[in-house]
C-alpha cells in the first residue's frame, strides 16, 4: 500500500488503550450486557403488556393520516385510526371493519355503508354516520394537503346520512377504486374535536381516532409515542384476537443512520428496525433476528420522464433509456427480498401482470434509437452529443436507493449521462412542481391498480407533463369500471402503453424489510405493506425486558464470521 | 461609577450588539437569497398544491412582505423571545430548541468531563515525562487528535462497541450508557485542543528561568509541574473557553447526527437539509448567545484568577 | 473536525500560530530532532497532490465504473483498498477523490485568504471607524462556531462543492483578517515604516513594499493550518451530504457512502478516513515547521 503515513500509529495504540479502559469501566459499572439469548424462554400464547420499541429511518413529518403521504407517517397512523373496510393482505379481498356491510350501485357512483354498532373514539365520543361524513368532508377541505385522500375522493358529490348507522357516498362519475380506498389509513376517522383543530395541529399529533392505540405524543424529528386504547373492541375479523391490543405502549424512534439502528437492535435498545439495509440482512438473520418482508404493492420505483423538456419530448430518447437498463444486474444491489421491476406495478398489486418482455436489456437497440434521434457518440467523453449539447439529465431524489448509482452506470454505457442529486423531500418536490425537473424518481404504495391513475393521469397530476392520450382514457375508465375482467384489461393496456411509449422507466420493486428481536411476536404487514401492531406481543413482556436481554453476544460473534465474504 | 460595574455594563452592551449583528447577518444570509420556502412548508412527497394554496402559505408566513418588513417583524418578535415557527414541523422554534438543549447539554457536560482532565493529563505527561521518546509520543498525540475526522471516529466507535460488542446502547438519551460513545467521540478533538494549548503554555513556563533553576536544584518534576507551571499555564485555558464551547456546538452537529441524538446539532443538520430557515436562524442565535455569555464570564473571571490582567484592558479589538 | 478550527480562532494575532503542535522551544527542538516526521509528511502531501493533479497516472481501474460481480471485496492484490457497493475500486476512487477534496479545500482557503487578508489590510490601515466596523463584523462571524456558520451558508446557497467551499471560506475569513490586521499594526509602528512615511512614500506603497512582504510568512503559515482545517470541514460537510453527488468520489462522501456497509465491509469507511487523517496530520506538521522556521528562537 502506497500511503499509510506512519506517524499516525501512536494514536491507534493510544485509542485502543482508551477503548480497553472504557470497556473495563463499563463492565465494572454493569452497563454492559452479560445475559445470553439462549436463556430466553418463549411462550406460545400471547401475553399482554410491555412496550414495543421500534425505529424508523425518517421523520413522519405529519402524523395526521388524512394529510400524510409517506410510508413512515402512514405506519404510525395505521395504529391510530380504523377504516370502513379491511383489506386482507393475502387475498386482497375487502372485509368488514367499521362498516359491517356495504352496497355499491352498478356504475360505481353510489356507495352505502352500514356501520358497526358501539364504536367510539378514543375520547369517548361515538363513531356515527355523521363522523364518516364529517371526515370525508374534512379531507376534501384539506385539498392539496390531503395529498392522497383528495385523489381518492375525486368527483365526490354528496354524502347522505339517513340514520346514525348508515352513510351513502355519491360520486359524479364511476369511482370503483373508492371501495379499496376506504380500507386505507388515509381515509381513517377522527373525532369531531380533532377535525375542529387546524391542519398544523393535527400534523403535530393532536389527533383522536378509533384505533387500538392512542397517539400520546409526537416529537418532530425524534419520536412518536403510542399507548393502548383499552376500550378497543372492533378489530377486523381476520385479526388473531379481539378486544384491546396486547402492547401497553409503542415507542417509535426516528433514527436515520442505519448503523445506529443496527447497533440499537444489537444492544437491545429497540425491538424492531423498520428499515433493514440489504447488506445487513444476513448478519441479523445469523444472529437470531427475525426478518420480515413484504413487497409493497403499487407503482414500482421508476423514473417518470418530464416530456415538456426538449430531451424527453423525443420518444426515441425515452425508449433508449429503458433499453439501456439491465434490470437483472440491479439485483446485485437489492435485498434478497426485493425484485427488479417486471411491470409498472409491483407483483403484490391486484391485477398485476408480468410484462418483463417489454423491459429487456437491449443496448444495441438503444444505440440505434439514439443514432436515429441524432445523438452521436463522442468517443472522447463516452457521452452522446447533438448540436453541441451532451445527452445529460438530472434526477433529484431523497430516497435511499443505491441501485440508482448502478442505473447511472448502465446509462453511461449507452452514452447517456444521468446526474444524481440526493436531497430532501421538499427540494425534490419543489423541482417537480416547478416543471424544471428532467425526471422524477418515485414510487407509490397502494394495494389497488388505481394507483396508476393517481400517478400518471395526464388529466390529473400529469407528472409526465404530456398531452392527454388514449392511455388517460383507459386510466380514467379503469377507476370506474366494476367488472373485474374489464378492469384488468384496462389496467394491462395502460401499463403496456405507459412502458411502450416510455412515459416511465420502471426499475425496482420496493419491499419493506424489517427486523425484529426474537421476543417480538405477531408483528405483521397489512395489505399495503405498512405494519399493524394490534396483534403484536412480547413474549417476555412480564419477564425481564430491558438492556441486556437481547442476543447481543451472538450478534458480535456472527458479525465476525460474516465479514469476510461478499454478499 | 465602580469600574467593575462599568466594565460589566460595557461588556453586556457589547454582547447585545454582537447578538443583534449576528441576527442581522444571519437573517440577510438566510432570507435575502430565497430558496423555495413554500416547498419547504408544504413538504410531503405527493402534494399537488394549487397556486392559490401556495399564495396562502406565502401570506401566512409573511413571504409576500418586503424583506425589510420581514426583518423588522422577526427582529421584534425575536427580542420578545419568539423566534418564529419551523417550516417543516410547525413547532415554535424556541420549543424545538428547548427540547433539544438538554440533550446537547448532557453531551457537552460529559465530553468536557472527559476532555478537560484528559487534555490536561496528556499535556502534563508530555512535559513531565522523563523518557524523551515518551515525551515525543505524548506531545504528538494532540495534533493527531485534532486531525481525525470526528464523524469517522464516531462511526468506528459505534460499530465497534455497539454493534460488534453489543456493549453500549446506540440510541436513547437515557443516562450514562447512552451518552458515553457520543461523549467520547466529541471529547477527542476537544481534549486534543485543550492539550495543545496547555502544552504550549506549559512548555513556556517549564523553560522559564526559575523553573530550570529549581529543576537543577533537584525538585521533583511532578511537584514543580503542578505547583509552578500548571497554575499560570491554566489561565491560558480560560482564553479558549468560548472557543471550546463553540466547538462543542459545532462538533455536536456531527456527533449527534452520527449517533442520532436529538440535540441542537442534529436540529441544525436537519433544518439545513430541510431549508428550515427559522430553525437555522434560531440555532445560530443560540450559539452566538453561548459565545457572548461564556466570554462575559471569562472576562469577569480573568481578574480574579490572574491579578495581572486589568479590567480596563480591551483584549479583543 | 471541530478542533482544528480553534487554531484559527484565537483572539490575539500573536497567538495565531499556536497551530496544531505545542510550540515553545522544547517541542520545537524535539520536532527538529525528528526530521523524519517532516519528510514523511512532505511525502504524503506530495503523493496526494500528485493524485489530485494527475489522477490518471495512479488509478488502477476506472473509478466511476463498477463491476457488480465483485462488489464489496475486501482489500486484495488487485484492489488494494477493496471494492465498494457497486464493485468500484476504492483505491482508484480515493485517488480520483483527491482532486475533488483538495480542489474544494484549495478554493475555500484561497477565498478566505484573499478576503480575509484584504479586510485585515483595510482595517489595519484605514481609520478608526472602518477598523471598528470591520473588526466588529469579524467578531460576529467568530461568535458562531465555524461548522454552524458553514451550515447556515449552505442552508442559504444550497449544496454542491462550490457552495461548501464558500461556506468553509466564510467561516475562516476572520482568522486571516485578524492576523493580517495584527501584522499591519505591528509594522505600522515600527521605525522603518515611520521613516518611510516621513520620507513621503504614500500609504498604499508602504503597504505593498514593506508591510506585505513581512506579513507573507505568518499569513502563509496560517494558510497551511487553515488548509488542514478546511480538509476536515469540507469532508464533514460532504459527509453530511452537502457536497458532491454520485458517482463523483470525494473523501468525506466516500466515508458517507461506506457507513451503511460498516457492519459488513469496514474498508469502505476505514480507509478513506485514514487517508483524510493522514493528509491533515501531514499538512499540520508542515504548517508547524513553517511557523518554527519563521521565528527562529
mmCIF file of C-alpha atoms in Angstrom, chain A residues 253-381:
data_model
loop_
_atom_site.group_PDB
_atom_site.id
_atom_site.type_symbol
_atom_site.label_atom_id
_atom_site.label_comp_id
_atom_site.label_asym_id
_atom_site.label_seq_id
_atom_site.Cartn_x
_atom_site.Cartn_y
_atom_site.Cartn_z
ATOM 1 C CA UNK A 253 -37.795 6.499 17.462
ATOM 2 C CA UNK A 254 -36.582 8.254 14.349
ATOM 3 C CA UNK A 255 -33.081 7.007 13.618
ATOM 4 C CA UNK A 256 -31.814 7.927 10.147
ATOM 5 C CA UNK A 257 -28.435 6.225 10.499
ATOM 6 C CA UNK A 258 -28.576 2.560 9.509
ATOM 7 C CA UNK A 259 -25.519 1.854 11.633
ATOM 8 C CA UNK A 260 -27.231 3.226 14.695
ATOM 9 C CA UNK A 261 -30.391 1.221 14.068
ATOM 10 C CA UNK A 262 -28.255 -1.875 13.716
ATOM 11 C CA UNK A 263 -26.343 -1.126 16.873
ATOM 12 C CA UNK A 264 -29.545 -0.368 18.717
ATOM 13 C CA UNK A 265 -31.070 -3.665 17.732
ATOM 14 C CA UNK A 266 -27.900 -5.483 18.729
ATOM 15 C CA UNK A 267 -27.643 -3.751 22.087
ATOM 16 C CA UNK A 268 -31.360 -4.271 22.708
ATOM 17 C CA UNK A 269 -32.295 -0.622 22.588
ATOM 18 C CA UNK A 270 -35.012 -1.340 20.080
ATOM 19 C CA UNK A 271 -37.134 -4.380 19.259
ATOM 20 C CA UNK A 272 -37.868 -3.583 15.625
ATOM 21 C CA UNK A 273 -35.814 -1.965 12.900
ATOM 22 C CA UNK A 274 -38.329 -0.951 10.259
ATOM 23 C CA UNK A 275 -35.751 -0.342 7.517
ATOM 24 C CA UNK A 276 -33.103 -3.024 7.212
ATOM 25 C CA UNK A 277 -30.360 -2.452 4.654
ATOM 26 C CA UNK A 278 -29.856 -5.352 2.234
ATOM 27 C CA UNK A 279 -26.237 -5.806 3.335
ATOM 28 C CA UNK A 280 -27.264 -6.299 6.966
ATOM 29 C CA UNK A 281 -29.972 -8.889 6.435
ATOM 30 C CA UNK A 282 -27.665 -11.872 6.531
ATOM 31 C CA UNK A 283 -25.894 -10.611 9.599
ATOM 32 C CA UNK A 284 -29.101 -10.051 11.505
ATOM 33 C CA UNK A 285 -30.601 -13.325 10.472
ATOM 34 C CA UNK A 286 -27.494 -15.167 11.589
ATOM 35 C CA UNK A 287 -27.974 -13.562 14.969
ATOM 36 C CA UNK A 288 -31.500 -14.863 15.603
ATOM 37 C CA UNK A 289 -33.322 -11.762 14.494
ATOM 38 C CA UNK A 290 -36.454 -12.286 12.514
ATOM 39 C CA UNK A 291 -36.530 -10.684 9.115
ATOM 40 C CA UNK A 292 -39.980 -9.770 7.884
ATOM 41 C CA UNK A 293 -40.560 -8.678 4.370
ATOM 42 C CA UNK A 294 -43.435 -7.804 2.130
ATOM 43 C CA UNK A 295 -43.225 -6.369 -1.354
ATOM 44 C CA UNK A 296 -45.002 -3.027 -1.481
ATOM 45 C CA UNK A 297 -47.904 -3.101 -3.900
ATOM 46 C CA UNK A 298 -48.481 -0.168 -6.181
ATOM 47 C CA UNK A 299 -46.275 1.685 -8.620
ATOM 48 C CA UNK A 300 -42.695 0.421 -8.508
ATOM 49 C CA UNK A 301 -39.634 2.622 -8.175
ATOM 50 C CA UNK A 302 -39.475 4.227 -11.588
ATOM 51 C CA UNK A 303 -38.228 7.239 -13.466
ATOM 52 C CA UNK A 304 -41.048 9.429 -14.704
ATOM 53 C CA UNK A 305 -39.765 11.472 -17.605
ATOM 54 C CA UNK A 306 -40.764 15.093 -17.994
ATOM 55 C CA UNK A 307 -41.950 15.309 -21.570
ATOM 56 C CA UNK A 308 -42.199 19.061 -21.558
ATOM 57 C CA UNK A 309 -38.395 19.088 -21.631
ATOM 58 C CA UNK A 310 -36.946 19.040 -25.164
ATOM 59 C CA UNK A 311 -34.811 15.992 -24.370
ATOM 60 C CA UNK A 312 -37.680 13.751 -23.350
ATOM 61 C CA UNK A 313 -40.214 15.049 -25.815
ATOM 62 C CA UNK A 314 -38.399 12.691 -28.187
ATOM 63 C CA UNK A 315 -39.898 9.267 -27.719
ATOM 64 C CA UNK A 316 -36.750 7.596 -29.100
ATOM 65 C CA UNK A 317 -34.607 9.005 -26.329
ATOM 66 C CA UNK A 318 -37.086 7.846 -23.708
ATOM 67 C CA UNK A 319 -37.181 4.375 -25.194
ATOM 68 C CA UNK A 320 -33.400 4.263 -25.323
ATOM 69 C CA UNK A 321 -33.350 4.815 -21.564
ATOM 70 C CA UNK A 322 -35.491 1.779 -20.897
ATOM 71 C CA UNK A 323 -33.460 -0.387 -23.284
ATOM 72 C CA UNK A 324 -30.167 0.678 -21.687
ATOM 73 C CA UNK A 325 -31.084 -0.661 -18.286
ATOM 74 C CA UNK A 326 -30.087 -4.172 -17.300
ATOM 75 C CA UNK A 327 -32.579 -4.886 -14.573
ATOM 76 C CA UNK A 328 -31.099 -8.274 -13.775
ATOM 77 C CA UNK A 329 -27.813 -6.639 -12.918
ATOM 78 C CA UNK A 330 -29.587 -4.357 -10.463
ATOM 79 C CA UNK A 331 -30.438 -7.422 -8.459
ATOM 80 C CA UNK A 332 -26.882 -7.463 -7.061
ATOM 81 C CA UNK A 333 -27.642 -4.336 -5.086
ATOM 82 C CA UNK A 334 -31.052 -5.313 -3.881
ATOM 83 C CA UNK A 335 -32.282 -7.077 -0.838
ATOM 84 C CA UNK A 336 -32.874 -10.771 -1.378
ATOM 85 C CA UNK A 337 -36.498 -9.926 -0.719
ATOM 86 C CA UNK A 338 -36.605 -7.305 -3.404
ATOM 87 C CA UNK A 339 -37.040 -7.816 -7.138
ATOM 88 C CA UNK A 340 -36.263 -5.807 -10.234
ATOM 89 C CA UNK A 341 -39.408 -4.423 -11.802
ATOM 90 C CA UNK A 342 -41.301 -6.651 -14.219
ATOM 91 C CA UNK A 343 -44.041 -4.111 -14.797
ATOM 92 C CA UNK A 344 -45.012 -0.665 -13.660
ATOM 93 C CA UNK A 345 -46.986 -2.347 -10.927
ATOM 94 C CA UNK A 346 -45.391 -4.433 -8.214
ATOM 95 C CA UNK A 347 -46.281 -8.117 -8.243
ATOM 96 C CA UNK A 348 -48.209 -7.800 -4.988
ATOM 97 C CA UNK A 349 -50.653 -5.377 -6.590
ATOM 98 C CA UNK A 350 -54.055 -6.765 -7.639
ATOM 99 C CA UNK A 351 -54.297 -7.050 -11.445
ATOM 100 C CA UNK A 352 -50.518 -7.215 -11.765
ATOM 101 C CA UNK A 353 -49.259 -8.737 -14.972
ATOM 102 C CA UNK A 354 -45.646 -9.605 -15.816
ATOM 103 C CA UNK A 355 -44.577 -7.547 -18.823
ATOM 104 C CA UNK A 356 -40.832 -8.095 -18.471
ATOM 105 C CA UNK A 357 -40.611 -8.804 -22.216
ATOM 106 C CA UNK A 358 -41.126 -5.077 -22.663
ATOM 107 C CA UNK A 359 -38.280 -4.374 -20.278
ATOM 108 C CA UNK A 360 -35.408 -6.319 -21.808
ATOM 109 C CA UNK A 361 -31.824 -5.090 -21.810
ATOM 110 C CA UNK A 362 -31.065 -4.047 -25.384
ATOM 111 C CA UNK A 363 -28.054 -1.726 -25.610
ATOM 112 C CA UNK A 364 -27.859 -2.250 -29.370
ATOM 113 C CA UNK A 365 -31.444 -1.153 -29.784
ATOM 114 C CA UNK A 366 -30.818 1.839 -27.571
ATOM 115 C CA UNK A 367 -27.785 2.855 -29.627
ATOM 116 C CA UNK A 368 -29.787 2.581 -32.846
ATOM 117 C CA UNK A 369 -32.610 4.733 -31.466
ATOM 118 C CA UNK A 370 -30.194 7.375 -30.230
ATOM 119 C CA UNK A 371 -28.380 7.412 -33.569
ATOM 120 C CA UNK A 372 -31.710 7.892 -35.323
ATOM 121 C CA UNK A 373 -32.561 10.709 -32.976
ATOM 122 C CA UNK A 374 -29.331 12.426 -33.936
ATOM 123 C CA UNK A 375 -27.413 11.849 -30.715
ATOM 124 C CA UNK A 376 -23.979 10.732 -31.820
ATOM 125 C CA UNK A 377 -21.331 9.241 -29.615
ATOM 126 C CA UNK A 378 -18.379 11.403 -28.670
ATOM 127 C CA UNK A 379 -15.738 8.762 -28.119
ATOM 128 C CA UNK A 380 -13.564 11.081 -26.103
ATOM 129 C CA UNK A 381 -16.121 11.661 -23.378
#
